[in-house]
Amino acid sequence: MKSHMEEVKQLRANVEHHYNCAQSLLVPFAEELHLTKDQAEALGAFFGSGMMHGSTCGVLSAAFMILGMHGYDKSDASVLLQEFRKKHHSTECADLLTEARDQGIPKKQHCDALVFEMTEFLDQTL
């Protein structure tokens, strides 16, 4: 069985089928969420690109879903939110992408890095 990170990297590298950032977290954690991979993919379909309009980062939204399904409470989610904001200066997809662009970081590289970072966090936390 693949590790979460191995599956995340495989999904992010797939050029034939695009998995947005939320799906890239939800699909590898599907079994623990009592979902099929198809259900996890469908669940995350509209959370990429900040819910399709630059709002809350899909990586953060998916992480909240995963934490919630594992029984973590609001205070745990608040800690993650504060740490994410402290490290990345925003939780908004549009802001995160603007900052990455200003630093010369391509969108895919930036989003991949956030997905990998959150996968590590979830693996350490759960």
Short mmCIF file of N, CA and C in Angstrom, two decimals:
data_model
loop_
_atom_site.label_atom_id
_atom_site.label_comp_id
_atom_site.label_asym_id
_atom_site.label_seq_id
_atom_site.Cartn_x
_atom_site.Cartn_y
_atom_site.Cartn_z
N MET A 1 0.84 -1.19 0.00
CA MET A 1 0.00 0.00 0.00
C MET A 1 0.89 1.25 0.00
N LYS A 2 0.53 2.20 -0.81
CA LYS A 2 1.29 3.45 -0.91
C LYS A 2 1.07 4.30 0.33
N SER A 3 2.10 5.08 0.67
CA SER A 3 1.93 6.06 1.74
C SER A 3 1.09 7.21 1.19
N HIS A 4 0.57 8.02 2.11
CA HIS A 4 -0.19 9.19 1.67
C HIS A 4 0.67 10.07 0.75
N MET A 5 1.92 10.30 1.14
CA MET A 5 2.78 11.18 0.36
C MET A 5 3.05 10.60 -1.03
N GLU A 6 3.26 9.30 -1.11
CA GLU A 6 3.50 8.69 -2.42
C GLU A 6 2.28 8.89 -3.33
N GLU A 7 1.10 8.69 -2.77
CA GLU A 7 -0.11 8.86 -3.57
C GLU A 7 -0.33 10.32 -3.94
N VAL A 8 -0.08 11.23 -3.01
CA VAL A 8 -0.21 12.66 -3.29
C VAL A 8 0.71 13.05 -4.44
N LYS A 9 1.96 12.62 -4.37
CA LYS A 9 2.92 12.96 -5.43
C LYS A 9 2.49 12.37 -6.77
N GLN A 10 1.94 11.17 -6.75
CA GLN A 10 1.46 10.56 -7.99
C GLN A 10 0.29 11.35 -8.56
N LEU A 11 -0.65 11.76 -7.71
CA LEU A 11 -1.79 12.54 -8.18
C LEU A 11 -1.35 13.89 -8.74
N ARG A 12 -0.43 14.54 -8.04
CA ARG A 12 0.02 15.87 -8.49
C ARG A 12 0.82 15.79 -9.79
N ALA A 13 1.41 14.64 -10.06
CA ALA A 13 2.20 14.46 -11.29
C ALA A 13 1.36 13.98 -12.46
N ASN A 14 0.12 13.60 -12.21
CA ASN A 14 -0.74 13.07 -13.26
C ASN A 14 -1.11 14.18 -14.24
N VAL A 15 -0.66 14.06 -15.47
CA VAL A 15 -0.96 15.08 -16.49
C VAL A 15 -2.21 14.73 -17.30
N GLU A 16 -2.69 13.50 -17.16
CA GLU A 16 -3.87 13.08 -17.91
C GLU A 16 -5.18 13.44 -17.19
N HIS A 17 -5.11 13.58 -15.88
CA HIS A 17 -6.30 13.91 -15.09
C HIS A 17 -5.87 14.90 -14.01
N HIS A 18 -6.50 16.06 -13.99
CA HIS A 18 -6.12 17.09 -13.01
C HIS A 18 -6.83 16.84 -11.67
N TYR A 19 -6.05 16.75 -10.62
CA TYR A 19 -6.57 16.71 -9.27
C TYR A 19 -6.24 18.05 -8.65
N ASN A 20 -7.27 18.78 -8.23
CA ASN A 20 -6.99 20.07 -7.60
C ASN A 20 -6.36 19.83 -6.23
N CYS A 21 -6.00 20.90 -5.55
CA CYS A 21 -5.28 20.77 -4.28
C CYS A 21 -6.11 20.04 -3.23
N ALA A 22 -7.40 20.33 -3.15
CA ALA A 22 -8.25 19.67 -2.15
C ALA A 22 -8.38 18.17 -2.46
N GLN A 23 -8.62 17.85 -3.72
CA GLN A 23 -8.73 16.45 -4.12
C GLN A 23 -7.42 15.71 -3.87
N SER A 24 -6.31 16.40 -4.07
CA SER A 24 -4.99 15.79 -3.89
C SER A 24 -4.74 15.38 -2.45
N LEU A 25 -5.45 15.98 -1.50
CA LEU A 25 -5.39 15.55 -0.10
C LEU A 25 -6.48 14.54 0.23
N LEU A 26 -7.68 14.81 -0.22
CA LEU A 26 -8.81 13.97 0.15
C LEU A 26 -8.70 12.55 -0.42
N VAL A 27 -8.27 12.41 -1.65
CA VAL A 27 -8.21 11.08 -2.28
C VAL A 27 -7.25 10.14 -1.52
N PRO A 28 -6.04 10.56 -1.20
CA PRO A 28 -5.15 9.64 -0.47
C PRO A 28 -5.64 9.29 0.94
N PHE A 29 -6.44 10.16 1.54
CA PHE A 29 -6.96 9.91 2.89
C PHE A 29 -8.37 9.31 2.85
N ALA A 30 -8.86 8.95 1.67
CA ALA A 30 -10.24 8.48 1.50
C ALA A 30 -10.59 7.31 2.41
N GLU A 31 -9.72 6.32 2.47
CA GLU A 31 -10.02 5.14 3.27
C GLU A 31 -10.27 5.49 4.73
N GLU A 32 -9.42 6.35 5.28
CA GLU A 32 -9.59 6.76 6.69
C GLU A 32 -10.86 7.58 6.89
N LEU A 33 -11.35 8.20 5.81
CA LEU A 33 -12.57 9.02 5.88
C LEU A 33 -13.82 8.19 5.60
N HIS A 34 -13.62 6.89 5.37
CA HIS A 34 -14.71 5.97 5.03
C HIS A 34 -15.41 6.37 3.73
N LEU A 35 -14.58 6.81 2.78
CA LEU A 35 -15.05 7.18 1.45
C LEU A 35 -14.32 6.35 0.42
N THR A 36 -14.94 6.19 -0.73
CA THR A 36 -14.20 5.63 -1.85
C THR A 36 -13.34 6.75 -2.42
N LYS A 37 -12.36 6.40 -3.21
CA LYS A 37 -11.53 7.43 -3.83
C LYS A 37 -12.38 8.32 -4.75
N ASP A 38 -13.35 7.71 -5.44
CA ASP A 38 -14.24 8.50 -6.30
C ASP A 38 -15.08 9.49 -5.48
N GLN A 39 -15.56 9.05 -4.32
CA GLN A 39 -16.32 9.95 -3.46
C GLN A 39 -15.45 11.09 -2.94
N ALA A 40 -14.21 10.77 -2.56
CA ALA A 40 -13.30 11.80 -2.08
C ALA A 40 -12.98 12.80 -3.19
N GLU A 41 -12.80 12.29 -4.40
CA GLU A 41 -12.55 13.19 -5.53
C GLU A 41 -13.75 14.10 -5.77
N ALA A 42 -14.95 13.55 -5.71
CA ALA A 42 -16.16 14.35 -5.91
C ALA A 42 -16.33 15.37 -4.79
N LEU A 43 -16.04 14.97 -3.55
CA LEU A 43 -16.17 15.88 -2.41
C LEU A 43 -15.29 17.12 -2.59
N GLY A 44 -14.08 16.92 -3.10
CA GLY A 44 -13.15 18.03 -3.24
C GLY A 44 -13.24 18.79 -4.56
N ALA A 45 -14.16 18.38 -5.42
CA ALA A 45 -14.21 18.92 -6.79
C ALA A 45 -14.27 20.45 -6.86
N PHE A 46 -14.98 21.09 -5.96
CA PHE A 46 -15.19 22.53 -6.07
C PHE A 46 -14.44 23.34 -5.01
N PHE A 47 -13.47 22.70 -4.37
CA PHE A 47 -12.68 23.40 -3.35
C PHE A 47 -11.34 23.88 -3.89
N GLY A 48 -10.94 23.43 -5.08
CA GLY A 48 -9.70 23.90 -5.69
C GLY A 48 -9.83 25.35 -6.10
N SER A 49 -8.68 26.00 -6.26
CA SER A 49 -8.64 27.43 -6.63
C SER A 49 -9.45 28.28 -5.66
N GLY A 50 -9.37 27.92 -4.40
CA GLY A 50 -10.07 28.71 -3.38
C GLY A 50 -11.56 28.72 -3.60
N MET A 51 -12.14 27.53 -3.71
CA MET A 51 -13.57 27.34 -3.98
C MET A 51 -13.95 28.00 -5.30
N MET A 52 -13.04 27.91 -6.25
CA MET A 52 -13.21 28.37 -7.62
C MET A 52 -13.25 29.89 -7.77
N HIS A 53 -12.92 30.63 -6.70
CA HIS A 53 -12.93 32.09 -6.82
C HIS A 53 -11.87 32.78 -5.97
N GLY A 54 -10.80 32.05 -5.64
CA GLY A 54 -9.68 32.66 -4.93
C GLY A 54 -9.86 32.82 -3.45
N SER A 55 -10.88 32.17 -2.89
CA SER A 55 -11.14 32.28 -1.46
C SER A 55 -10.22 31.33 -0.68
N THR A 56 -10.71 30.72 0.37
CA THR A 56 -9.88 29.87 1.23
C THR A 56 -9.18 28.77 0.43
N CYS A 57 -7.88 28.65 0.67
CA CYS A 57 -7.05 27.65 -0.01
C CYS A 57 -7.67 26.27 0.13
N GLY A 58 -7.76 25.54 -0.98
CA GLY A 58 -8.33 24.20 -0.98
C GLY A 58 -7.57 23.22 -0.11
N VAL A 59 -6.27 23.42 0.04
CA VAL A 59 -5.47 22.56 0.90
C VAL A 59 -5.95 22.70 2.35
N LEU A 60 -6.20 23.91 2.76
CA LEU A 60 -6.68 24.16 4.12
C LEU A 60 -8.10 23.62 4.30
N SER A 61 -8.95 23.85 3.32
CA SER A 61 -10.33 23.33 3.40
C SER A 61 -10.33 21.81 3.53
N ALA A 62 -9.54 21.13 2.71
CA ALA A 62 -9.48 19.66 2.75
C ALA A 62 -8.91 19.18 4.08
N ALA A 63 -7.89 19.86 4.57
CA ALA A 63 -7.30 19.48 5.87
C ALA A 63 -8.34 19.61 6.98
N PHE A 64 -9.16 20.65 6.94
CA PHE A 64 -10.22 20.81 7.94
C PHE A 64 -11.21 19.65 7.86
N MET A 65 -11.57 19.24 6.63
CA MET A 65 -12.49 18.11 6.47
C MET A 65 -11.89 16.84 7.07
N ILE A 66 -10.62 16.61 6.78
CA ILE A 66 -9.94 15.41 7.27
C ILE A 66 -9.83 15.43 8.79
N LEU A 67 -9.45 16.57 9.35
CA LEU A 67 -9.38 16.67 10.81
C LEU A 67 -10.75 16.45 11.44
N GLY A 68 -11.78 17.05 10.87
CA GLY A 68 -13.13 16.90 11.39
C GLY A 68 -13.59 15.46 11.37
N MET A 69 -13.30 14.75 10.30
CA MET A 69 -13.71 13.35 10.19
C MET A 69 -12.92 12.45 11.16
N HIS A 70 -11.77 12.93 11.60
CA HIS A 70 -10.99 12.18 12.58
C HIS A 70 -11.31 12.59 14.01
N GLY A 71 -12.32 13.44 14.20
CA GLY A 71 -12.77 13.79 15.54
C GLY A 71 -12.05 14.94 16.20
N TYR A 72 -11.22 15.65 15.46
CA TYR A 72 -10.56 16.82 16.04
C TYR A 72 -11.60 17.92 16.21
N ASP A 73 -11.34 18.84 17.15
CA ASP A 73 -12.33 19.87 17.42
C ASP A 73 -11.91 21.24 16.88
N LYS A 74 -12.74 22.23 17.15
CA LYS A 74 -12.54 23.58 16.63
C LYS A 74 -11.20 24.17 17.08
N SER A 75 -10.78 23.87 18.30
CA SER A 75 -9.50 24.43 18.77
C SER A 75 -8.33 23.85 17.98
N ASP A 76 -8.41 22.57 17.60
CA ASP A 76 -7.36 21.97 16.77
C ASP A 76 -7.32 22.63 15.40
N ALA A 77 -8.49 22.87 14.83
CA ALA A 77 -8.56 23.53 13.53
C ALA A 77 -8.04 24.96 13.62
N SER A 78 -8.32 25.62 14.73
CA SER A 78 -7.85 26.99 14.93
C SER A 78 -6.34 27.06 14.98
N VAL A 79 -5.72 26.07 15.61
CA VAL A 79 -4.25 26.02 15.66
C VAL A 79 -3.69 25.87 14.25
N LEU A 80 -4.26 24.97 13.47
CA LEU A 80 -3.81 24.80 12.09
C LEU A 80 -3.99 26.10 11.31
N LEU A 81 -5.13 26.73 11.45
CA LEU A 81 -5.40 27.99 10.76
C LEU A 81 -4.37 29.06 11.12
N GLN A 82 -4.10 29.21 12.41
CA GLN A 82 -3.12 30.20 12.86
C GLN A 82 -1.72 29.90 12.33
N GLU A 83 -1.32 28.64 12.39
CA GLU A 83 0.01 28.26 11.90
C GLU A 83 0.13 28.47 10.39
N PHE A 84 -0.91 28.13 9.66
CA PHE A 84 -0.92 28.31 8.20
C PHE A 84 -0.79 29.79 7.87
N ARG A 85 -1.60 30.62 8.54
CA ARG A 85 -1.58 32.07 8.30
C ARG A 85 -0.21 32.66 8.68
N LYS A 86 0.36 32.19 9.77
CA LYS A 86 1.66 32.69 10.22
C LYS A 86 2.75 32.35 9.19
N LYS A 87 2.72 31.13 8.68
CA LYS A 87 3.74 30.70 7.73
C LYS A 87 3.56 31.29 6.34
N HIS A 88 2.29 31.40 5.90
CA HIS A 88 2.02 31.80 4.51
C HIS A 88 1.42 33.21 4.38
N HIS A 89 1.17 33.88 5.49
CA HIS A 89 0.70 35.26 5.53
C HIS A 89 -0.74 35.44 5.07
N SER A 90 -1.39 34.38 4.66
CA SER A 90 -2.79 34.45 4.23
C SER A 90 -3.34 33.03 4.16
N THR A 91 -4.66 32.94 4.12
CA THR A 91 -5.32 31.66 3.87
C THR A 91 -6.06 31.70 2.54
N GLU A 92 -6.03 32.85 1.88
CA GLU A 92 -6.76 33.04 0.63
C GLU A 92 -5.93 32.62 -0.57
N CYS A 93 -6.50 31.77 -1.40
CA CYS A 93 -5.81 31.25 -2.58
C CYS A 93 -5.26 32.38 -3.44
N ALA A 94 -6.08 33.39 -3.72
CA ALA A 94 -5.64 34.49 -4.58
C ALA A 94 -4.41 35.19 -4.01
N ASP A 95 -4.40 35.43 -2.71
CA ASP A 95 -3.25 36.07 -2.07
C ASP A 95 -2.01 35.18 -2.11
N LEU A 96 -2.21 33.90 -1.83
CA LEU A 96 -1.10 32.95 -1.84
C LEU A 96 -0.48 32.86 -3.23
N LEU A 97 -1.32 32.84 -4.27
CA LEU A 97 -0.81 32.75 -5.64
C LEU A 97 -0.13 34.04 -6.06
N THR A 98 -0.65 35.18 -5.62
CA THR A 98 -0.02 36.46 -5.94
C THR A 98 1.37 36.53 -5.31
N GLU A 99 1.47 36.12 -4.06
CA GLU A 99 2.77 36.13 -3.38
C GLU A 99 3.75 35.19 -4.08
N ALA A 100 3.28 34.02 -4.47
CA ALA A 100 4.15 33.06 -5.18
C ALA A 100 4.61 33.66 -6.51
N ARG A 101 3.68 34.25 -7.25
CA ARG A 101 4.03 34.87 -8.53
C ARG A 101 5.07 35.97 -8.33
N ASP A 102 4.87 36.79 -7.32
CA ASP A 102 5.82 37.88 -7.04
C ASP A 102 7.20 37.35 -6.68
N GLN A 103 7.26 36.14 -6.15
CA GLN A 103 8.54 35.51 -5.81
C GLN A 103 9.09 34.68 -6.97
N GLY A 104 8.36 34.67 -8.09
CA GLY A 104 8.82 33.92 -9.26
C GLY A 104 8.58 32.42 -9.18
N ILE A 105 7.66 32.02 -8.31
CA ILE A 105 7.35 30.60 -8.15
C ILE A 105 6.15 30.26 -9.03
N PRO A 106 6.30 29.31 -9.95
CA PRO A 106 5.18 28.91 -10.80
C PRO A 106 4.02 28.35 -9.97
N LYS A 107 2.79 28.55 -10.46
CA LYS A 107 1.58 28.14 -9.74
C LYS A 107 1.63 26.67 -9.34
N LYS A 108 1.94 25.79 -10.27
CA LYS A 108 1.95 24.35 -9.96
C LYS A 108 2.95 24.04 -8.86
N GLN A 109 4.13 24.59 -8.96
CA GLN A 109 5.16 24.36 -7.95
C GLN A 109 4.69 24.85 -6.57
N HIS A 110 4.07 26.01 -6.55
CA HIS A 110 3.57 26.59 -5.30
C HIS A 110 2.48 25.69 -4.69
N CYS A 111 1.50 25.31 -5.52
CA CYS A 111 0.39 24.50 -5.01
C CYS A 111 0.86 23.11 -4.60
N ASP A 112 1.76 22.52 -5.39
CA ASP A 112 2.33 21.22 -5.01
C ASP A 112 2.98 21.31 -3.63
N ALA A 113 3.74 22.36 -3.40
CA ALA A 113 4.43 22.52 -2.12
C ALA A 113 3.44 22.60 -0.97
N LEU A 114 2.32 23.31 -1.15
CA LEU A 114 1.31 23.40 -0.10
C LEU A 114 0.67 22.04 0.16
N VAL A 115 0.38 21.30 -0.91
CA VAL A 115 -0.21 19.97 -0.76
C VAL A 115 0.76 19.04 -0.02
N PHE A 116 2.03 19.07 -0.39
CA PHE A 116 3.03 18.22 0.27
C PHE A 116 3.18 18.60 1.74
N GLU A 117 3.22 19.90 2.01
CA GLU A 117 3.34 20.38 3.38
C GLU A 117 2.16 19.91 4.24
N MET A 118 0.95 20.02 3.70
CA MET A 118 -0.23 19.63 4.47
C MET A 118 -0.30 18.11 4.63
N THR A 119 0.15 17.37 3.65
CA THR A 119 0.19 15.91 3.78
C THR A 119 1.10 15.52 4.93
N GLU A 120 2.28 16.14 5.01
CA GLU A 120 3.19 15.87 6.12
C GLU A 120 2.55 16.23 7.46
N PHE A 121 1.88 17.39 7.51
CA PHE A 121 1.22 17.80 8.74
C PHE A 121 0.17 16.77 9.17
N LEU A 122 -0.67 16.36 8.22
CA LEU A 122 -1.72 15.40 8.54
C LEU A 122 -1.15 14.06 8.98
N ASP A 123 -0.11 13.61 8.29
CA ASP A 123 0.51 12.33 8.68
C ASP A 123 1.10 12.41 10.08
N GLN A 124 1.63 13.55 10.47
CA GLN A 124 2.21 13.71 11.80
C GLN A 124 1.11 13.87 12.87
N THR A 125 0.00 14.48 12.47
CA THR A 125 -1.07 14.80 13.42
C THR A 125 -2.01 13.63 13.68
N LEU A 126 -2.35 12.90 12.64
CA LEU A 126 -3.39 11.87 12.78
C LEU A 126 -2.86 10.62 13.45
#
